[in-house]
Tab-separated table of C-alpha atoms and ligand atoms in Angstrom:
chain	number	residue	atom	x	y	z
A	18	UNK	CA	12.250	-34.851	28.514
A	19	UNK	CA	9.565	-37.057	26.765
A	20	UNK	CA	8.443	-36.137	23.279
A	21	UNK	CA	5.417	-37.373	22.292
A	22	UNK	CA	3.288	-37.338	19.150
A	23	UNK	CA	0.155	-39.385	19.317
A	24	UNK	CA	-3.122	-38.081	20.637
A	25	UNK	CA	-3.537	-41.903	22.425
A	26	UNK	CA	0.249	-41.388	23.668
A	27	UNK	CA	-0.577	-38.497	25.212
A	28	UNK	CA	-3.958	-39.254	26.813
A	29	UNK	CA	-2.647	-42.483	28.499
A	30	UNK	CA	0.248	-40.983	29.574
A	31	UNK	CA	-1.718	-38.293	31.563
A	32	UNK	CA	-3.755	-40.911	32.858
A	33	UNK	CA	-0.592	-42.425	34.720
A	34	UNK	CA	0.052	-39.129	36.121
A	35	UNK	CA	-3.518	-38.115	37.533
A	36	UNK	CA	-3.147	-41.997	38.485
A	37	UNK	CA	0.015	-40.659	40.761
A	38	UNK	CA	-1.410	-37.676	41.668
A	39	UNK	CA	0.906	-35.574	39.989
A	40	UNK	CA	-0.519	-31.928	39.282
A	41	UNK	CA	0.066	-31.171	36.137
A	42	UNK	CA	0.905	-27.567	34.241
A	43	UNK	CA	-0.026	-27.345	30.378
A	44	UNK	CA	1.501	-24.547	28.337
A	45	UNK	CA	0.057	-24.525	24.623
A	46	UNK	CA	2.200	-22.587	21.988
A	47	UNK	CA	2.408	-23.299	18.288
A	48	UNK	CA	6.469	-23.099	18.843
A	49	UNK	CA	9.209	-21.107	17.436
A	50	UNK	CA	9.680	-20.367	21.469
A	51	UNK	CA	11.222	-17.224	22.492
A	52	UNK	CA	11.263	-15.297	25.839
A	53	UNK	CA	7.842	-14.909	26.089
A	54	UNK	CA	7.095	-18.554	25.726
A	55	UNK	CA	9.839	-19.310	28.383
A	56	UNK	CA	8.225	-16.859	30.746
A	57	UNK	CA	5.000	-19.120	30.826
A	58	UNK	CA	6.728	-22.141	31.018
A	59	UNK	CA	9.022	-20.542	34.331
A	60	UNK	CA	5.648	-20.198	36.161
A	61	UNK	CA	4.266	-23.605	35.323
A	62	UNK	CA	7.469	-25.159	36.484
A	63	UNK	CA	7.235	-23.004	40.034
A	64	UNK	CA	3.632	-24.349	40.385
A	65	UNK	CA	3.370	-28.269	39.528
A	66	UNK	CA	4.747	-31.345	39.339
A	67	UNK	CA	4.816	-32.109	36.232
A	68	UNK	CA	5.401	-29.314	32.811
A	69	UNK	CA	3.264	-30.163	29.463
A	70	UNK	CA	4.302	-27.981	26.522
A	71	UNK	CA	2.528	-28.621	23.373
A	72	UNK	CA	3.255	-27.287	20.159
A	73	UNK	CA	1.010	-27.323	17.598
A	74	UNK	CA	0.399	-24.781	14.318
A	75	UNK	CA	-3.041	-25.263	14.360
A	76	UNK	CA	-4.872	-24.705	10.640
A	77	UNK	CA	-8.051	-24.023	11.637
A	78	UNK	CA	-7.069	-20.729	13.743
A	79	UNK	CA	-5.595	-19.151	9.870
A	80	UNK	CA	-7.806	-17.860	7.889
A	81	UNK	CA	-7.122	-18.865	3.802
A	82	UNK	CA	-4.854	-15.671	3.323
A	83	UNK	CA	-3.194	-15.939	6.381
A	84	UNK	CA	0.266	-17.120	7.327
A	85	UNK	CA	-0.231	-20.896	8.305
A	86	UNK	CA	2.205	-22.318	5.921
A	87	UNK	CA	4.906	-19.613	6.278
A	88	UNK	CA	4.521	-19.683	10.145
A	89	UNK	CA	8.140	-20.331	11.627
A	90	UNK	CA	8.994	-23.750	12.698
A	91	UNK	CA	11.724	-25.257	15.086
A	92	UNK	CA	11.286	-28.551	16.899
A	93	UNK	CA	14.699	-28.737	17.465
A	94	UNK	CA	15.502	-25.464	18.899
A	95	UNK	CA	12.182	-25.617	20.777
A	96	UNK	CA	13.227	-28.702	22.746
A	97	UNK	CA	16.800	-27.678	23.534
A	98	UNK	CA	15.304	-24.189	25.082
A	99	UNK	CA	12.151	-26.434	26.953
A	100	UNK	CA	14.691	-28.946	28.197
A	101	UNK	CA	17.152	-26.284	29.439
A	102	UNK	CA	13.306	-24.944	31.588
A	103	UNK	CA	13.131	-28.697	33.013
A	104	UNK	CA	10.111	-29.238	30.842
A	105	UNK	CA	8.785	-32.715	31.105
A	106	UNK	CA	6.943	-33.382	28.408
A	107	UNK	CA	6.323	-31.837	24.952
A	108	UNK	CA	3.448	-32.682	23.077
A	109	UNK	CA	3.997	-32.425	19.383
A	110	UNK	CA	0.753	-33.681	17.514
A	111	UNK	CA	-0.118	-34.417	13.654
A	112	UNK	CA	-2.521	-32.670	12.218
A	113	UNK	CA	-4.122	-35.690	10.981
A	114	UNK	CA	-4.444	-37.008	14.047
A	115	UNK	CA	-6.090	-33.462	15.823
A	116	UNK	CA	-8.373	-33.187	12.845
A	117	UNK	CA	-9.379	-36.689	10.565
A	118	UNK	CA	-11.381	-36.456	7.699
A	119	UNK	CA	-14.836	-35.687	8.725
A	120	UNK	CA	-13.877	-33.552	11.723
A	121	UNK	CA	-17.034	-31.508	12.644
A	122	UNK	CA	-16.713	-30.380	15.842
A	123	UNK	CA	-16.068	-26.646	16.971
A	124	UNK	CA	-16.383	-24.516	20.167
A	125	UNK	CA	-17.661	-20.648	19.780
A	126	UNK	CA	-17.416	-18.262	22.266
A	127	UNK	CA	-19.889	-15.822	21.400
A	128	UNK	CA	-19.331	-11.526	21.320
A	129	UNK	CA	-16.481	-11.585	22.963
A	130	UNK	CA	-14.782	-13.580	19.915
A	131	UNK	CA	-16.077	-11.148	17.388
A	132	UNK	CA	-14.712	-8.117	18.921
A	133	UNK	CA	-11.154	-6.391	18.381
A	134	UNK	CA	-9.400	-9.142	16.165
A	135	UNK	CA	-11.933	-11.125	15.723
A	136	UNK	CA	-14.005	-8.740	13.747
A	137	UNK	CA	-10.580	-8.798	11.517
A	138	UNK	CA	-9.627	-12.804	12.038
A	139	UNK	CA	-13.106	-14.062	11.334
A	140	UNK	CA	-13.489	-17.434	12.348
A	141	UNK	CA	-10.044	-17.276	14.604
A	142	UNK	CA	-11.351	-17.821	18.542
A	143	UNK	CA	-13.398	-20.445	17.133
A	144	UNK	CA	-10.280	-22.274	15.793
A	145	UNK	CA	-8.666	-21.310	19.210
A	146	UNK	CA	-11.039	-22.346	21.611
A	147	UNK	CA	-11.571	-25.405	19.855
A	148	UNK	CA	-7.296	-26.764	19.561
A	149	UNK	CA	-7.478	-25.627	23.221
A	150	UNK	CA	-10.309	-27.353	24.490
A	151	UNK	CA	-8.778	-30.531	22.479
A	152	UNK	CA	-5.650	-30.199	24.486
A	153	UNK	CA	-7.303	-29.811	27.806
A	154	UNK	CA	-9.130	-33.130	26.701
A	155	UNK	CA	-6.138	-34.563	25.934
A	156	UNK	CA	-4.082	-33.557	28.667
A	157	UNK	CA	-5.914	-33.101	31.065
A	158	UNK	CA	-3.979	-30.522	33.386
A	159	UNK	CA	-4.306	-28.648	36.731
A	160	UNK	CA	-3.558	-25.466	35.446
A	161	UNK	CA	-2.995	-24.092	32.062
A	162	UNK	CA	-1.140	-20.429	31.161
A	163	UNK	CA	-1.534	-18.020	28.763
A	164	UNK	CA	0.146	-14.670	27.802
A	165	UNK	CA	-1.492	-11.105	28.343
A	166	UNK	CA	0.183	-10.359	25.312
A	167	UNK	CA	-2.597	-12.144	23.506
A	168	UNK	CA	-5.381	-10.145	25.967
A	169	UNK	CA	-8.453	-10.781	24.358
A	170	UNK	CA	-7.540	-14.530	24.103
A	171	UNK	CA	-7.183	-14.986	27.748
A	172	UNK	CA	-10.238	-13.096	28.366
A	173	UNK	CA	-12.045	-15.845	25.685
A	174	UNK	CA	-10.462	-18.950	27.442
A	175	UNK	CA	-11.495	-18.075	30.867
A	176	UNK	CA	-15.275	-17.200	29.391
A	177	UNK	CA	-14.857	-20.716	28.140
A	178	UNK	CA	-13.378	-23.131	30.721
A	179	UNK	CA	-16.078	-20.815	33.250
A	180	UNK	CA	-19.403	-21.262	30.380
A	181	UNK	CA	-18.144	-25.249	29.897
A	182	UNK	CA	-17.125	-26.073	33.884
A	183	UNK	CA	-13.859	-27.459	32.601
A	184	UNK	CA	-12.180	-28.112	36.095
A	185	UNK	CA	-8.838	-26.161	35.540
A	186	UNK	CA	-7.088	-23.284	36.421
A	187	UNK	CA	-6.415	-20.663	33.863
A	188	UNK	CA	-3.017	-18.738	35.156
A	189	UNK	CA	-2.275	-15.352	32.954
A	190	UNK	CA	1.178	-14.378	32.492
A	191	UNK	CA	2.789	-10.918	31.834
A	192	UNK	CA	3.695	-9.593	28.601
A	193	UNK	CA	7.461	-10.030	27.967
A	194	UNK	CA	9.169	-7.182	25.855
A	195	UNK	CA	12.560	-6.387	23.776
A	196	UNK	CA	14.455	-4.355	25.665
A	197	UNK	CA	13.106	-1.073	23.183
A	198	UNK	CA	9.310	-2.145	23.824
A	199	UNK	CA	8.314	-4.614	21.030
A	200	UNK	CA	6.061	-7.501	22.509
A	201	UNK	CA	7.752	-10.739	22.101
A	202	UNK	CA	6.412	-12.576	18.989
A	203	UNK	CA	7.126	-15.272	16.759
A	204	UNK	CA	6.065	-13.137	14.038
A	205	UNK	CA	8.654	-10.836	14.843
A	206	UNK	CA	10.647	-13.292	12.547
A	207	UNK	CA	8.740	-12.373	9.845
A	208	UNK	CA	10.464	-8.246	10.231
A	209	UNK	CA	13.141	-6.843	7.907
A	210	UNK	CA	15.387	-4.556	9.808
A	211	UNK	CA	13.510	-1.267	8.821
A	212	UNK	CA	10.431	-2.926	9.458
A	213	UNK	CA	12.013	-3.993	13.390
A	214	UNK	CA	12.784	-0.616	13.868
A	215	UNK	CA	9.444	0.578	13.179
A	216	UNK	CA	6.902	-1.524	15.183
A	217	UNK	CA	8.479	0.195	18.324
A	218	UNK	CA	5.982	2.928	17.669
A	219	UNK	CA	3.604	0.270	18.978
A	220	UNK	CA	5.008	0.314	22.831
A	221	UNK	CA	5.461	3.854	21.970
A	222	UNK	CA	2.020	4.411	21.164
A	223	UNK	CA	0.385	2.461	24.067
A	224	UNK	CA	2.238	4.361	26.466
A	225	UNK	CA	1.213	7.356	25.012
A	226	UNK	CA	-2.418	6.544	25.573
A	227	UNK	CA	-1.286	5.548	29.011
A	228	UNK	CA	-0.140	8.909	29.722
A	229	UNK	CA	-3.244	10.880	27.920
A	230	UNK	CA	-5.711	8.811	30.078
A	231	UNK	CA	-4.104	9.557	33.252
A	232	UNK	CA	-4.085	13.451	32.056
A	233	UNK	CA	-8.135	12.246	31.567
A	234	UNK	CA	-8.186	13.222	28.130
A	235	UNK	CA	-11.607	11.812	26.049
A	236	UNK	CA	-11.350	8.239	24.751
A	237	UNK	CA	-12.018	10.124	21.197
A	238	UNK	CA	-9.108	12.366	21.799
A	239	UNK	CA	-6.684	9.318	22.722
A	240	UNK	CA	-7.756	7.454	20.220
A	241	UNK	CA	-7.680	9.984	17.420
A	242	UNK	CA	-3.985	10.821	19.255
A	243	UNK	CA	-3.173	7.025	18.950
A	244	UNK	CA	-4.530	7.031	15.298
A	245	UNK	CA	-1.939	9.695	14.223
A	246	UNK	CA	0.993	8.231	15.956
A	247	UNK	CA	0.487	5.135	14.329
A	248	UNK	CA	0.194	6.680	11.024
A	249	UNK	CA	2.930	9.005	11.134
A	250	UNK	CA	5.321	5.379	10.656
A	251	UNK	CA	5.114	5.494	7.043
A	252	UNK	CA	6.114	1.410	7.725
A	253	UNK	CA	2.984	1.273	9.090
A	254	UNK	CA	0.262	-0.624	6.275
A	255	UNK	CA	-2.294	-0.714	8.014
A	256	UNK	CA	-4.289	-0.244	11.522
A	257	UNK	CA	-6.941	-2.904	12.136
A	258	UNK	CA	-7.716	-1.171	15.712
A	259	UNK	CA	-6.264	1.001	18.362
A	260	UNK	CA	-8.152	2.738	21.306
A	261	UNK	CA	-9.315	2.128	24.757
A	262	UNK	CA	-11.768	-0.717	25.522
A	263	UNK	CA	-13.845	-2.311	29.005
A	264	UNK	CA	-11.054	-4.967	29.923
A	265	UNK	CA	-13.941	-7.813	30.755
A	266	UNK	CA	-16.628	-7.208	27.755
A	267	UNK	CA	-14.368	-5.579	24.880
A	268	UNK	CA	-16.225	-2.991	23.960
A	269	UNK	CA	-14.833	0.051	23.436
A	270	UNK	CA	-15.094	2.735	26.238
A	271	UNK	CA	-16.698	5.753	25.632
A	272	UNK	CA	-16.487	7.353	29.670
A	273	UNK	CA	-13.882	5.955	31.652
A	274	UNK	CA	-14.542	8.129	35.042
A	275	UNK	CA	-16.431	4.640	36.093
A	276	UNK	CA	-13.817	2.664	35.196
A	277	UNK	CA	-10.696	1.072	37.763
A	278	UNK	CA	-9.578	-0.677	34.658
A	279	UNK	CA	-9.011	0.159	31.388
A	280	UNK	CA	-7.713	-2.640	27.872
A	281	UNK	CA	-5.667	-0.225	25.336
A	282	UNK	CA	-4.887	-2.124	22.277
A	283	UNK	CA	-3.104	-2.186	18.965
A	284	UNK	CA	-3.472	-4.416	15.625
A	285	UNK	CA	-1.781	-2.973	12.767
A	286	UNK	CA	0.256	-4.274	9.696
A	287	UNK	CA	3.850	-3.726	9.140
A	288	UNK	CA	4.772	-4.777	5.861
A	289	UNK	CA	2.390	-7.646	5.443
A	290	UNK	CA	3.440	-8.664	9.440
A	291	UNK	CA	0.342	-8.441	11.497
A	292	UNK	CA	1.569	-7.562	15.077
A	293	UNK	CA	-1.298	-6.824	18.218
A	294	UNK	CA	0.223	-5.291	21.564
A	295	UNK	CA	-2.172	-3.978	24.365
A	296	UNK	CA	-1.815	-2.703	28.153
A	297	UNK	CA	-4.346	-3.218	31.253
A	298	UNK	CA	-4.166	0.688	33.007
A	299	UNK	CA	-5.221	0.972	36.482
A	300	UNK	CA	-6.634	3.960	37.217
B	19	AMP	P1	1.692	-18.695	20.483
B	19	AMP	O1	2.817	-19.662	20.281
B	19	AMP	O2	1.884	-17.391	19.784
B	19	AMP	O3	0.339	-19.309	20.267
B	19	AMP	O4	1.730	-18.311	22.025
B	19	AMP	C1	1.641	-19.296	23.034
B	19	AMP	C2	1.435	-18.621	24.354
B	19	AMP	O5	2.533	-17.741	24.633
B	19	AMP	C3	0.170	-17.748	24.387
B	19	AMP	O6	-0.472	-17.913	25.632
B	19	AMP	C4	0.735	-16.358	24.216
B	19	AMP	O7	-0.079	-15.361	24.784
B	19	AMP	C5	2.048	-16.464	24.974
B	19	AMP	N1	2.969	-15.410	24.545
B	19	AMP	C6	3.354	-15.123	23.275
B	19	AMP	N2	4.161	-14.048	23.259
B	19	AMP	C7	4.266	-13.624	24.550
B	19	AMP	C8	4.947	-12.537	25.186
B	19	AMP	N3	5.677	-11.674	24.506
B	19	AMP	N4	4.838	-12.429	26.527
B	19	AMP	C9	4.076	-13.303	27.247
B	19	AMP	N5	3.417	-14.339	26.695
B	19	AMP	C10	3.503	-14.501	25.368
């Protein structure tokens, strides 16, 4: 397995591949891997020749009183789990080198960014969409995959790589969960023990919702049902957002007797750990 850390590195190296006519899979992550992580990287490996994983903490996606400089980090770990998945490649870039003095250059995806946490992350997408449209540059891949766990981010990458005609495939992956619930995060890291045992009333909660919407109680009703769940975890700091939204525009749904699908989603604090969860429902 090949690490490498240059932007020109990289690009040549993809070069030689396209060159070959290898396909190539591209799985971005900002490391600390876990399950999750591994689950994207299984599907790449099924589907190409040739596995790209990068890992990159990328700045501009924190806002100034976020976590960026406490966000976990583990190269080495990360490469013995990625080599033990037959990875080929990891990219591992500077941040110098992704963004020199005098960077300017930044891709928005409009609405759709400033809904659910964006209207909380202000200024996030934008720092998403652009590191990912720099590695799609850089690598150049086939096909690139992205967790469900982060919904509203694969719903902003697709807008983009549709809106820009970049010529790859964008593959989503299911959300992989502890065996009580809890969405797989790297921020789970960040949970003391009482603080663990309390953001299972997440899962909880979105299964709750499941259940009330398939009863075809009121969006108002679930949510305000969601609302007090939630709060009755005295762990529980804060909730950014929880309810029932249109899967494709974000907005929140009023009437579902229209809908075939239906986005519930969570953001909420634990502590001063920000942790989002969400499920598509089929109805
Ligand atoms: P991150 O390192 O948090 O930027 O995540 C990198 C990729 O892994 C993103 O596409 C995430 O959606 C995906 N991912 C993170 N956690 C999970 C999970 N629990 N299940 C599935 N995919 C995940």
């Amino acid at each position: 397995m090949k690490v490498l850390k240059t932007i020109k590195e990289m690009q040549e190296h993809a070069r030689t591949l396209i060159l070959k006519g290898k396909i190539i899979g591209f799985v971005p992550t900002m490391g600390a891997l876990h399950e999750g992580h591994l689950s994207l990287v299984r599907q790449a490996r099924k589907d190409n020749d040739i596995v790209i994983v990068s890992i990159f903490v990328n700045p501009i996606q924190f806002g100034p009183q976020e976590d960026f400089a406490r966000y976990p980090r583990d190269l080495e770990g990360d490469s013995i789990k990625l080599k033990n998945e037959g990875v080929d490649l990891i990219f591992y870039p500077d941040m110098n080198d992704m963004y020199p003095v005098g960077y300017r250059t930044f891709v928005e995806v409009q609405e759709i960014s400033e809904r659910l946490c964006g209207a909380f992350r202000p200024g996030h997408f934008r720092g998403v969409a652009t590191v990912v449209t720099k590695l799609f540059n850089i690598i150049k891949p086939h096909r690139a995959y992205f967790g469900l766990k982060d919904y509203q981010q694969t719903v902003i990458i697709k807008k983009m790589v549709q809106d820009l005609n970049m010529d790859i495939e964008i593959i989503t992956c299911p959300t992989v969960r502890e065996p009580d619930g809890l969405a797989m995060s790297s921020r789970n890291l960040y949970l003391k023990p009482d603080e663990r045992r309390a953001a299972t009333v997440i899962y909880r909660t979105l299964l709750e919702a499941e259940r009330l919407m398939r009863e075809f109680r009121k969006p108002e009703g679930v949510k305000t049902i969601m609302f007090d769940r939630l709060r009755s975890e005295p762990l529980v700091t804060s909730i950014d957002y929880a309810g029932l939204y249109d899967p494709e525009t974000l907005e929140e749904i009023k009437d579902y007797s229209e809908k075939e699908e239906v986005l519930i989603a969570i953001a909420l604090r634990i502590g001063d750990t920000r942790l989002i969860d969400n499920m598509i429902v089929k109805l």
